[in-house]
Amino acid sequence: MNLQSPQKHKYDDNPLFDRVIFAYGFRPFFILSAGYAAFTVLTWAGFWYGLVSLPDSVSVVQWHAHEMIYGFVAASLAGFLLTAVPDLTADPNLKNPGGTKYKHIMGRKLALISAVWIAGRLAMLLAGVLPLWLVGVINAAFLPLLMYWTVPDLWRERQKRHRSFIYLQLALWLIQIVIYLGWMGIPLPDYWPYDLSMQALNASLHVFLIGISVVVTRVSMVLVPLALEEQGDDESVFRPIPPRRNLAAATLMIFALADFFIPENPVTGWIALAAAAAQLDRLSDWHVGRVLLKPYMLVIYLTHVWMAIGLAGIGIHDLSGWDYFAAARHALALGSASLAVLAVCVIAGIEHTGREMVISKSVIVSVVLINVSAALRVFVPVLLPDYYQHMAIGISSLTWAAAFAVFLVSFWGILTKPRPDGKPG
């Protein structure tokens, strides 16, 4: 990496927004995602132990799930897309005020979409005071704005495989609307006996898992050869098998549909087990040389391990009535989704600030803490139920919040200071 004297690049005509923090989408949104992750989980733990109160206009469980998905996860998704889409759809004939050849959102536009996300979080905290329709309108404004700035380029891109990011955003937004309709008490037909909002929240998590599957496919194409090169392994060859990853994604999609329309049904249970098996089968793609010794590859690997554990748990529950359904869901959320978010924040944060792909000890600490948190939340209620409510939930919340606090502290300089190579972005 070539170190150069810091240069002043222009990102906006207004000095208020002409700052490094608004130079690229990953910068503000990775900070917001990690910061809110720690805040919202500690808030939830405080509520669980009677230390704080939460809005009672909606189910507190659904409030918690909503903020994890449409707060924490959505911020990381925005940071990823606002960073990746300009690269995927780069036009060499375009040149923005920052001096790059990529047409990306920065300056006041980036500040605006960040403010819309923050407004959504404040609205959810005030859900007991504000009317629910207003809470829904404020929150539902974020994804359309994100789509407004990402979908046109994705749609024009010659490689249609990138359009999967369009469908991902659209699905998450439509599901979000369903959540708010459920909260506002929309009349439901007699043949629909389920809690509409809870089903939609579960579906939003599953859609995000499908997104993880898509992103991992793109990322592994770069990271596995990089790991082999760093290890000086000229003999091993990375040959991913498309049907393997397609099966993993397809079974996830089928499971998401089945779990929404016929939850806790034996048919859904068998589909969940098939999806779990497909995720484990996909791991074989990465059994190449010694690539799993690289921390960034191990995190991606563990993301799919936790996904398989969660899907298998749901499958067992649906087939047998196993009583630890929430534990299985948390394997998907605290384990798989959280590791995926951390991986994206670390890898994109390093790559897009011109640094070498070297994983620091602090990142390894965060990875360990997330895995400890997920293990406590998933396995303690099964193996040591007497210690679950009074101990495991608290420790799990603290370790999970600490994981993202450690990331935020260690990456603060990376995300808020100019690139060391002197380039814009």
Tab-separated table of C-alpha atoms in Angstrom:
chain	number	residue	atom	x	y	z
A	1	MET	CA	0.000	0.000	0.000
A	2	ASN	CA	1.431	3.353	-1.027
A	3	LEU	CA	1.144	5.958	1.695
A	4	GLN	CA	0.709	9.519	0.503
A	5	SER	CA	0.146	12.835	2.169
A	6	PRO	CA	-3.548	13.357	2.902
A	7	GLN	CA	-5.301	15.200	0.101
A	8	LYS	CA	-8.417	17.275	0.354
A	9	HIS	CA	-11.080	15.869	-1.946
A	10	LYS	CA	-14.345	17.665	-2.522
A	11	TYR	CA	-17.485	15.649	-1.762
A	12	ASP	CA	-20.064	18.438	-1.585
A	13	ASP	CA	-20.309	22.158	-2.281
A	14	ASN	CA	-21.625	22.746	1.239
A	15	PRO	CA	-18.803	22.659	3.829
A	16	LEU	CA	-21.169	21.013	6.313
A	17	PHE	CA	-21.327	17.895	4.140
A	18	ASP	CA	-17.902	18.124	2.517
A	19	ARG	CA	-16.429	15.666	5.009
A	20	VAL	CA	-14.707	12.293	4.834
A	21	ILE	CA	-17.575	10.687	6.751
A	22	PHE	CA	-19.829	11.503	3.781
A	23	ALA	CA	-17.322	10.395	1.132
A	24	TYR	CA	-18.746	6.907	0.644
A	25	GLY	CA	-21.808	4.979	1.824
A	26	PHE	CA	-19.953	2.453	3.953
A	27	ARG	CA	-18.491	5.145	6.220
A	28	PRO	CA	-21.616	6.507	8.004
A	29	PHE	CA	-23.693	3.354	7.724
A	30	PHE	CA	-21.141	0.941	9.153
A	31	ILE	CA	-20.749	3.311	12.102
A	32	LEU	CA	-24.527	3.563	12.521
A	33	SER	CA	-24.989	-0.195	12.174
A	34	ALA	CA	-22.362	-1.122	14.768
A	35	GLY	CA	-23.339	1.630	17.179
A	36	TYR	CA	-27.026	0.807	17.015
A	37	ALA	CA	-26.302	-2.907	17.339
A	38	ALA	CA	-24.750	-2.349	20.751
A	39	PHE	CA	-27.418	0.152	21.817
A	40	THR	CA	-30.509	-1.817	20.815
A	41	VAL	CA	-29.386	-5.151	22.281
A	42	LEU	CA	-28.385	-3.552	25.581
A	43	THR	CA	-31.760	-1.779	25.587
A	44	TRP	CA	-33.509	-5.105	25.032
A	45	ALA	CA	-31.508	-6.742	27.827
A	46	GLY	CA	-32.350	-3.823	30.097
A	47	PHE	CA	-36.036	-4.346	29.360
A	48	TRP	CA	-35.737	-8.097	29.976
A	49	TYR	CA	-34.316	-7.486	33.445
A	50	GLY	CA	-36.745	-4.681	34.259
A	51	LEU	CA	-34.259	-1.821	34.024
A	52	VAL	CA	-35.799	0.094	31.112
A	53	SER	CA	-39.192	0.303	29.438
A	54	LEU	CA	-40.018	-0.136	25.766
A	55	PRO	CA	-42.990	1.146	23.731
A	56	ASP	CA	-46.048	-0.972	24.480
A	57	SER	CA	-48.079	-0.039	21.404
A	58	VAL	CA	-46.629	-3.108	19.667
A	59	SER	CA	-45.340	-6.436	20.941
A	60	VAL	CA	-41.953	-5.846	22.575
A	61	VAL	CA	-40.650	-9.008	20.920
A	62	GLN	CA	-41.665	-7.610	17.540
A	63	TRP	CA	-40.169	-4.220	18.415
A	64	HIS	CA	-36.870	-5.960	19.175
A	65	ALA	CA	-36.982	-8.046	15.991
A	66	HIS	CA	-37.864	-5.007	13.869
A	67	GLU	CA	-34.948	-2.976	15.187
A	68	MET	CA	-32.518	-5.827	14.675
A	69	ILE	CA	-33.570	-6.233	11.036
A	70	TYR	CA	-34.708	-2.806	9.840
A	71	GLY	CA	-32.328	-0.935	12.121
A	72	PHE	CA	-29.068	-2.839	12.560
A	73	VAL	CA	-29.143	-5.052	9.449
A	74	ALA	CA	-30.690	-2.438	7.135
A	75	ALA	CA	-27.923	0.045	7.956
A	76	SER	CA	-25.223	-2.456	7.035
A	77	LEU	CA	-27.140	-3.354	3.867
A	78	ALA	CA	-27.285	0.316	2.880
A	79	GLY	CA	-23.580	0.744	3.532
A	80	PHE	CA	-22.813	-2.307	1.429
A	81	LEU	CA	-25.067	-1.381	-1.511
A	82	LEU	CA	-24.093	2.291	-1.638
A	83	THR	CA	-20.492	1.096	-1.825
A	84	ALA	CA	-20.794	-2.002	-4.015
A	85	VAL	CA	-23.283	-0.802	-6.635
A	86	PRO	CA	-21.025	1.989	-7.988
A	87	ASP	CA	-18.224	-0.561	-8.366
A	88	LEU	CA	-20.449	-3.173	-9.991
A	89	THR	CA	-21.927	-0.670	-12.444
A	90	ALA	CA	-18.950	1.658	-12.938
A	91	ASP	CA	-18.976	3.809	-16.070
A	92	PRO	CA	-15.439	4.959	-16.993
A	93	ASN	CA	-16.892	8.029	-18.713
A	94	LEU	CA	-18.379	9.385	-15.493
A	95	LYS	CA	-16.437	11.489	-13.042
A	96	ASN	CA	-17.990	12.864	-9.877
A	97	PRO	CA	-16.821	15.819	-7.750
A	98	GLY	CA	-14.812	13.481	-5.536
A	99	GLY	CA	-12.516	12.686	-8.430
A	100	THR	CA	-13.398	9.007	-8.858
A	101	LYS	CA	-14.787	7.328	-11.948
A	102	TYR	CA	-17.688	5.909	-9.954
A	103	LYS	CA	-21.132	7.433	-9.713
A	104	HIS	CA	-21.804	7.082	-6.007
A	105	ILE	CA	-23.892	8.832	-3.382
A	106	MET	CA	-21.934	11.203	-1.167
A	107	GLY	CA	-22.108	14.550	0.574
A	108	ARG	CA	-25.575	15.891	1.345
A	109	LYS	CA	-27.321	12.948	-0.357
A	110	LEU	CA	-25.518	10.513	1.909
A	111	ALA	CA	-26.291	12.725	4.906
A	112	LEU	CA	-29.973	12.754	3.894
A	113	ILE	CA	-30.393	8.987	3.700
A	114	SER	CA	-28.471	8.616	6.970
A	115	ALA	CA	-30.863	11.089	8.588
A	116	VAL	CA	-33.879	9.141	7.290
A	117	TRP	CA	-32.505	5.970	8.895
A	118	ILE	CA	-31.920	7.810	12.189
A	119	ALA	CA	-35.459	9.230	12.045
A	120	GLY	CA	-36.773	5.681	11.770
A	121	ARG	CA	-34.906	4.635	14.905
A	122	LEU	CA	-36.236	7.624	16.847
A	123	ALA	CA	-39.758	6.873	15.634
A	124	MET	CA	-39.500	3.301	16.921
A	125	LEU	CA	-38.276	4.522	20.307
A	126	LEU	CA	-41.301	6.852	20.399
A	127	ALA	CA	-43.754	4.234	19.116
A	128	GLY	CA	-45.699	4.492	22.366
A	129	VAL	CA	-46.235	8.223	21.773
A	130	LEU	CA	-46.469	8.602	18.000
A	131	PRO	CA	-49.388	7.056	16.086
A	132	LEU	CA	-48.378	3.748	14.520
A	133	TRP	CA	-49.216	4.915	11.005
A	134	LEU	CA	-46.670	7.727	11.397
A	135	VAL	CA	-44.056	5.331	12.794
A	136	GLY	CA	-44.647	3.141	9.753
A	137	VAL	CA	-44.443	6.006	7.253
A	138	ILE	CA	-41.160	7.295	8.703
A	139	ASN	CA	-39.567	3.849	8.715
A	140	ALA	CA	-40.913	2.856	5.311
A	141	ALA	CA	-39.221	5.878	3.697
A	142	PHE	CA	-35.691	4.504	4.054
A	143	LEU	CA	-35.628	1.561	1.643
A	144	PRO	CA	-37.374	3.437	-1.224
A	145	LEU	CA	-34.706	6.139	-0.954
A	146	LEU	CA	-32.001	3.475	-1.020
A	147	MET	CA	-33.640	1.876	-4.059
A	148	TYR	CA	-33.948	5.269	-5.772
A	149	TRP	CA	-30.162	5.607	-5.695
A	150	THR	CA	-29.208	1.986	-6.433
A	151	VAL	CA	-31.873	0.341	-8.607
A	152	PRO	CA	-31.438	2.385	-11.841
A	153	ASP	CA	-27.759	1.483	-12.177
A	154	LEU	CA	-28.381	-2.146	-11.226
A	155	TRP	CA	-31.158	-2.398	-13.804
A	156	ARG	CA	-29.026	-0.908	-16.586
A	157	GLU	CA	-26.078	-3.160	-15.774
A	158	ARG	CA	-25.361	-5.728	-18.492
A	159	GLN	CA	-24.732	-8.484	-15.957
A	160	LYS	CA	-28.299	-9.273	-14.953
A	161	ARG	CA	-27.132	-11.372	-12.023
A	162	HIS	CA	-26.614	-8.128	-10.109
A	163	ARG	CA	-30.366	-7.500	-10.323
A	164	SER	CA	-30.766	-9.872	-7.391
A	165	PHE	CA	-29.933	-6.860	-5.212
A	166	ILE	CA	-32.989	-5.089	-6.644
A	167	TYR	CA	-35.275	-7.961	-5.714
A	168	LEU	CA	-33.682	-8.169	-2.259
A	169	GLN	CA	-34.431	-4.519	-1.476
A	170	LEU	CA	-37.934	-4.674	-2.922
A	171	ALA	CA	-38.793	-7.816	-0.947
A	172	LEU	CA	-37.546	-6.294	2.315
A	173	TRP	CA	-39.588	-3.140	1.711
A	174	LEU	CA	-42.815	-4.966	0.822
A	175	ILE	CA	-42.419	-7.174	3.884
A	176	GLN	CA	-41.873	-4.044	5.968
A	177	ILE	CA	-45.203	-2.651	4.753
A	178	VAL	CA	-46.901	-5.906	5.773
A	179	ILE	CA	-45.411	-5.571	9.267
A	180	TYR	CA	-46.938	-2.118	9.720
A	181	LEU	CA	-50.297	-3.202	8.328
A	182	GLY	CA	-50.321	-5.971	10.909
A	183	TRP	CA	-49.507	-3.525	13.690
A	184	MET	CA	-52.352	-1.260	12.599
A	185	GLY	CA	-54.786	-4.167	12.771
A	186	ILE	CA	-55.646	-4.740	9.123
A	187	PRO	CA	-58.533	-7.240	8.886
A	188	LEU	CA	-57.366	-10.745	8.000
A	189	PRO	CA	-59.301	-13.607	6.405
A	190	ASP	CA	-60.504	-16.408	8.659
A	191	TYR	CA	-58.189	-18.926	7.009
A	192	TRP	CA	-55.118	-16.927	8.166
A	193	PRO	CA	-54.652	-17.846	11.846
A	194	TYR	CA	-51.142	-16.440	12.252
A	195	ASP	CA	-49.771	-13.163	13.608
A	196	LEU	CA	-49.198	-11.274	10.351
A	197	SER	CA	-46.483	-8.958	11.680
A	198	MET	CA	-44.523	-11.770	13.343
A	199	GLN	CA	-44.663	-13.855	10.191
A	200	ALA	CA	-43.458	-10.882	8.171
A	201	LEU	CA	-40.592	-10.224	10.590
A	202	ASN	CA	-39.478	-13.838	10.301
A	203	ALA	CA	-39.726	-13.538	6.520
A	204	SER	CA	-37.545	-10.418	6.527
A	205	LEU	CA	-34.807	-12.339	8.347
A	206	HIS	CA	-35.056	-15.159	5.819
A	207	VAL	CA	-34.833	-12.717	2.907
A	208	PHE	CA	-31.709	-11.254	4.438
A	209	LEU	CA	-30.244	-14.763	4.727
A	210	ILE	CA	-30.916	-15.217	1.014
A	211	GLY	CA	-29.067	-11.955	0.474
A	212	ILE	CA	-26.150	-13.335	2.490
A	213	SER	CA	-26.060	-16.333	0.173
A	214	VAL	CA	-25.895	-14.027	-2.856
A	215	VAL	CA	-23.221	-11.746	-1.389
A	216	VAL	CA	-21.057	-14.638	-0.196
A	217	THR	CA	-21.047	-16.020	-3.733
A	218	ARG	CA	-19.651	-12.728	-5.045
A	219	VAL	CA	-17.190	-12.232	-2.202
A	220	SER	CA	-15.782	-15.764	-2.137
A	221	MET	CA	-14.842	-15.483	-5.818
A	222	VAL	CA	-12.353	-12.813	-4.748
A	223	LEU	CA	-11.357	-13.874	-1.244
A	224	VAL	CA	-10.588	-17.575	-1.798
A	225	PRO	CA	-8.042	-16.920	-4.602
A	226	LEU	CA	-6.637	-14.088	-2.461
A	227	ALA	CA	-6.202	-16.451	0.493
A	228	LEU	CA	-4.465	-19.032	-1.699
A	229	GLU	CA	-2.177	-16.350	-3.106
A	230	GLU	CA	-1.295	-15.021	0.354
A	231	GLN	CA	-0.367	-18.532	1.462
A	232	GLY	CA	1.764	-19.117	-1.623
A	233	ASP	CA	-0.398	-22.101	-2.572
A	234	ASP	CA	0.093	-22.632	-6.304
A	235	GLU	CA	-1.252	-26.188	-6.327
A	236	SER	CA	-4.759	-25.779	-4.914
A	237	VAL	CA	-7.383	-24.468	-7.330
A	238	PHE	CA	-10.672	-22.869	-6.325
A	239	ARG	CA	-13.409	-24.423	-8.456
A	240	PRO	CA	-16.788	-23.540	-6.944
A	241	ILE	CA	-19.650	-25.690	-8.158
A	242	PRO	CA	-22.585	-23.502	-9.338
A	243	PRO	CA	-25.301	-26.147	-8.711
A	244	ARG	CA	-24.137	-26.379	-5.099
A	245	ARG	CA	-24.562	-22.671	-4.356
A	246	ASN	CA	-27.746	-22.496	-6.457
A	247	LEU	CA	-29.255	-25.322	-4.416
A	248	ALA	CA	-28.336	-23.555	-1.178
A	249	ALA	CA	-30.052	-20.349	-2.343
A	250	ALA	CA	-33.080	-22.133	-3.834
A	251	THR	CA	-33.816	-24.162	-0.708
A	252	LEU	CA	-33.598	-20.982	1.361
A	253	MET	CA	-36.147	-19.282	-0.900
A	254	ILE	CA	-38.534	-22.224	-0.729
A	255	PHE	CA	-38.152	-22.376	3.046
A	256	ALA	CA	-38.859	-18.634	3.375
A	257	LEU	CA	-42.126	-19.022	1.455
A	258	ALA	CA	-43.165	-22.159	3.326
A	259	ASP	CA	-42.395	-20.669	6.730
A	260	PHE	CA	-44.511	-17.602	5.936
A	261	PHE	CA	-47.590	-19.405	4.607
A	262	ILE	CA	-47.499	-22.683	6.575
A	263	PRO	CA	-45.296	-22.156	9.647
A	264	GLU	CA	-44.751	-24.945	12.172
A	265	ASN	CA	-45.933	-27.480	9.622
A	266	PRO	CA	-44.205	-30.828	8.906
A	267	VAL	CA	-43.834	-29.851	5.233
A	268	THR	CA	-41.996	-26.691	6.261
A	269	GLY	CA	-39.936	-28.762	8.673
A	270	TRP	CA	-38.664	-31.053	5.929
A	271	ILE	CA	-37.884	-28.060	3.723
A	272	ALA	CA	-35.954	-26.441	6.589
A	273	LEU	CA	-33.882	-29.601	7.045
A	274	ALA	CA	-33.200	-29.712	3.306
A	275	ALA	CA	-32.091	-26.073	3.402
A	276	ALA	CA	-29.812	-26.823	6.364
A	277	ALA	CA	-28.231	-29.721	4.495
A	278	ALA	CA	-27.737	-27.534	1.415
A	279	GLN	CA	-25.895	-24.901	3.472
A	280	LEU	CA	-23.576	-27.556	4.908
A	281	ASP	CA	-22.994	-29.001	1.455
A	282	ARG	CA	-22.010	-25.567	0.201
A	283	LEU	CA	-19.192	-25.431	2.738
A	284	SER	CA	-17.355	-27.998	0.628
A	285	ASP	CA	-16.612	-25.259	-1.924
A	286	TRP	CA	-14.253	-23.663	0.589
A	287	HIS	CA	-12.353	-26.800	1.568
A	288	VAL	CA	-9.471	-25.672	-0.627
A	289	GLY	CA	-5.921	-25.789	0.638
A	290	ARG	CA	-5.699	-23.988	3.976
A	291	VAL	CA	-7.923	-21.015	3.155
A	292	LEU	CA	-9.990	-21.492	6.316
A	293	LEU	CA	-6.947	-20.455	8.342
A	294	LYS	CA	-7.594	-16.947	7.054
A	295	PRO	CA	-9.901	-15.143	9.524
A	296	TYR	CA	-11.985	-13.478	6.807
A	297	MET	CA	-12.727	-16.888	5.247
A	298	LEU	CA	-13.443	-18.503	8.612
A	299	VAL	CA	-16.055	-15.836	9.395
A	300	ILE	CA	-17.857	-16.535	6.115
A	301	TYR	CA	-17.661	-20.267	6.841
A	302	LEU	CA	-19.122	-19.868	10.342
A	303	THR	CA	-21.910	-17.711	8.913
A	304	HIS	CA	-23.169	-20.749	7.015
A	305	VAL	CA	-22.588	-23.115	9.938
A	306	TRP	CA	-24.899	-21.025	12.128
A	307	MET	CA	-27.381	-20.798	9.267
A	308	ALA	CA	-27.460	-24.584	9.049
A	309	ILE	CA	-27.870	-24.911	12.833
A	310	GLY	CA	-30.806	-22.503	12.836
A	311	LEU	CA	-32.554	-24.121	9.878
A	312	ALA	CA	-32.064	-27.576	11.370
A	313	GLY	CA	-33.519	-26.382	14.678
A	314	ILE	CA	-36.598	-24.968	12.942
A	315	GLY	CA	-36.977	-28.204	10.996
A	316	ILE	CA	-36.822	-30.306	14.160
A	317	HIS	CA	-39.334	-27.988	15.839
A	318	ASP	CA	-41.784	-28.178	12.945
A	319	LEU	CA	-41.561	-31.960	12.786
A	320	SER	CA	-41.547	-32.803	16.486
A	321	GLY	CA	-42.896	-29.791	18.362
A	322	TRP	CA	-39.481	-29.256	19.952
A	323	ASP	CA	-39.902	-26.460	22.471
A	324	TYR	CA	-36.850	-24.327	21.637
A	325	PHE	CA	-38.056	-22.566	18.518
A	326	ALA	CA	-36.666	-19.178	19.634
A	327	ALA	CA	-33.219	-20.706	20.084
A	328	ALA	CA	-33.222	-21.811	16.447
A	329	ARG	CA	-34.275	-18.338	15.269
A	330	HIS	CA	-31.441	-16.796	17.256
A	331	ALA	CA	-28.946	-19.100	15.562
A	332	LEU	CA	-30.016	-17.417	12.323
A	333	ALA	CA	-30.008	-13.874	13.739
A	334	LEU	CA	-27.308	-13.691	16.436
A	335	GLY	CA	-25.116	-16.234	14.701
A	336	SER	CA	-25.437	-16.172	10.923
A	337	ALA	CA	-26.771	-12.680	10.189
A	338	SER	CA	-24.537	-10.974	12.756
A	339	LEU	CA	-21.362	-12.641	11.501
A	340	ALA	CA	-22.336	-11.723	7.941
A	341	VAL	CA	-22.788	-8.072	8.911
A	342	LEU	CA	-19.451	-8.030	10.729
A	343	ALA	CA	-17.722	-9.671	7.758
A	344	VAL	CA	-19.155	-7.107	5.329
A	345	CYS	CA	-18.200	-4.178	7.564
A	346	VAL	CA	-14.651	-5.452	8.056
A	347	ILE	CA	-13.921	-6.542	4.478
A	348	ALA	CA	-15.523	-3.521	2.785
A	349	GLY	CA	-14.068	-1.156	5.374
A	350	ILE	CA	-10.548	-2.429	4.710
A	351	GLU	CA	-10.838	-2.769	0.940
A	352	HIS	CA	-12.492	0.571	0.226
A	353	THR	CA	-10.024	2.574	2.298
A	354	GLY	CA	-7.063	1.252	0.316
A	355	ARG	CA	-5.691	-1.037	3.001
A	356	GLU	CA	-4.281	-4.543	2.763
A	357	MET	CA	-6.627	-7.371	3.739
A	358	VAL	CA	-5.118	-7.904	7.182
A	359	ILE	CA	-7.520	-8.860	9.956
A	360	SER	CA	-6.614	-7.282	13.293
A	361	LYS	CA	-6.806	-8.960	16.690
A	362	SER	CA	-9.738	-6.726	17.607
A	363	VAL	CA	-11.774	-8.179	14.727
A	364	ILE	CA	-10.938	-11.689	15.902
A	365	VAL	CA	-12.149	-10.684	19.369
A	366	SER	CA	-15.433	-9.492	17.832
A	367	VAL	CA	-15.844	-12.770	15.948
A	368	VAL	CA	-15.243	-14.783	19.124
A	369	LEU	CA	-17.703	-12.646	21.100
A	370	ILE	CA	-20.458	-13.092	18.500
A	371	ASN	CA	-19.969	-16.856	18.485
A	372	VAL	CA	-20.007	-16.981	22.292
A	373	SER	CA	-23.180	-14.883	22.349
A	374	ALA	CA	-24.914	-17.090	19.792
A	375	ALA	CA	-23.839	-20.276	21.572
A	376	LEU	CA	-25.234	-19.015	24.883
A	377	ARG	CA	-28.527	-17.975	23.291
A	378	VAL	CA	-28.917	-21.184	21.286
A	379	PHE	CA	-27.525	-24.003	23.423
A	380	VAL	CA	-28.050	-22.939	27.054
A	381	PRO	CA	-31.886	-23.120	26.895
A	382	VAL	CA	-31.516	-26.646	25.530
A	383	LEU	CA	-28.704	-27.979	27.718
A	384	LEU	CA	-28.911	-25.818	30.874
A	385	PRO	CA	-32.418	-24.317	30.951
A	386	ASP	CA	-32.174	-23.297	34.629
A	387	TYR	CA	-29.422	-20.812	33.754
A	388	TYR	CA	-31.095	-19.366	30.695
A	389	GLN	CA	-33.386	-16.535	31.763
A	390	HIS	CA	-31.423	-15.276	34.755
A	391	MET	CA	-27.922	-15.569	33.332
A	392	ALA	CA	-27.512	-16.623	29.700
A	393	ILE	CA	-29.657	-13.875	28.156
A	394	GLY	CA	-27.749	-11.176	30.015
A	395	ILE	CA	-24.291	-12.543	29.224
A	396	SER	CA	-25.287	-13.208	25.622
A	397	SER	CA	-26.527	-9.630	25.216
A	398	LEU	CA	-23.377	-8.169	26.760
A	399	THR	CA	-21.008	-10.244	24.636
A	400	TRP	CA	-22.922	-9.498	21.428
A	401	ALA	CA	-23.036	-5.756	22.144
A	402	ALA	CA	-19.345	-5.854	23.078
A	403	ALA	CA	-18.511	-7.476	19.730
A	404	PHE	CA	-19.828	-4.506	17.764
A	405	ALA	CA	-18.499	-1.992	20.287
A	406	VAL	CA	-15.012	-3.459	19.793
A	407	PHE	CA	-15.441	-3.234	16.018
A	408	LEU	CA	-16.635	0.365	16.254
A	409	VAL	CA	-13.692	1.448	18.405
A	410	SER	CA	-11.077	-0.374	16.320
A	411	PHE	CA	-12.496	0.806	12.963
A	412	TRP	CA	-13.374	4.350	14.014
A	413	GLY	CA	-10.237	5.813	12.499
A	414	ILE	CA	-10.600	3.711	9.353
A	415	LEU	CA	-14.170	4.893	8.813
A	416	THR	CA	-13.714	8.561	9.740
A	417	LYS	CA	-10.259	9.467	8.400
A	418	PRO	CA	-9.046	9.910	4.808
A	419	ARG	CA	-7.605	6.960	2.939
A	420	PRO	CA	-3.895	6.480	3.680
A	421	ASP	CA	-3.135	6.183	-0.043
A	422	GLY	CA	-4.417	9.704	-0.667
A	423	LYS	CA	-7.237	8.620	-2.972
A	424	PRO	CA	-10.830	9.856	-2.605
A	425	GLY	CA	-13.581	7.746	-1.100
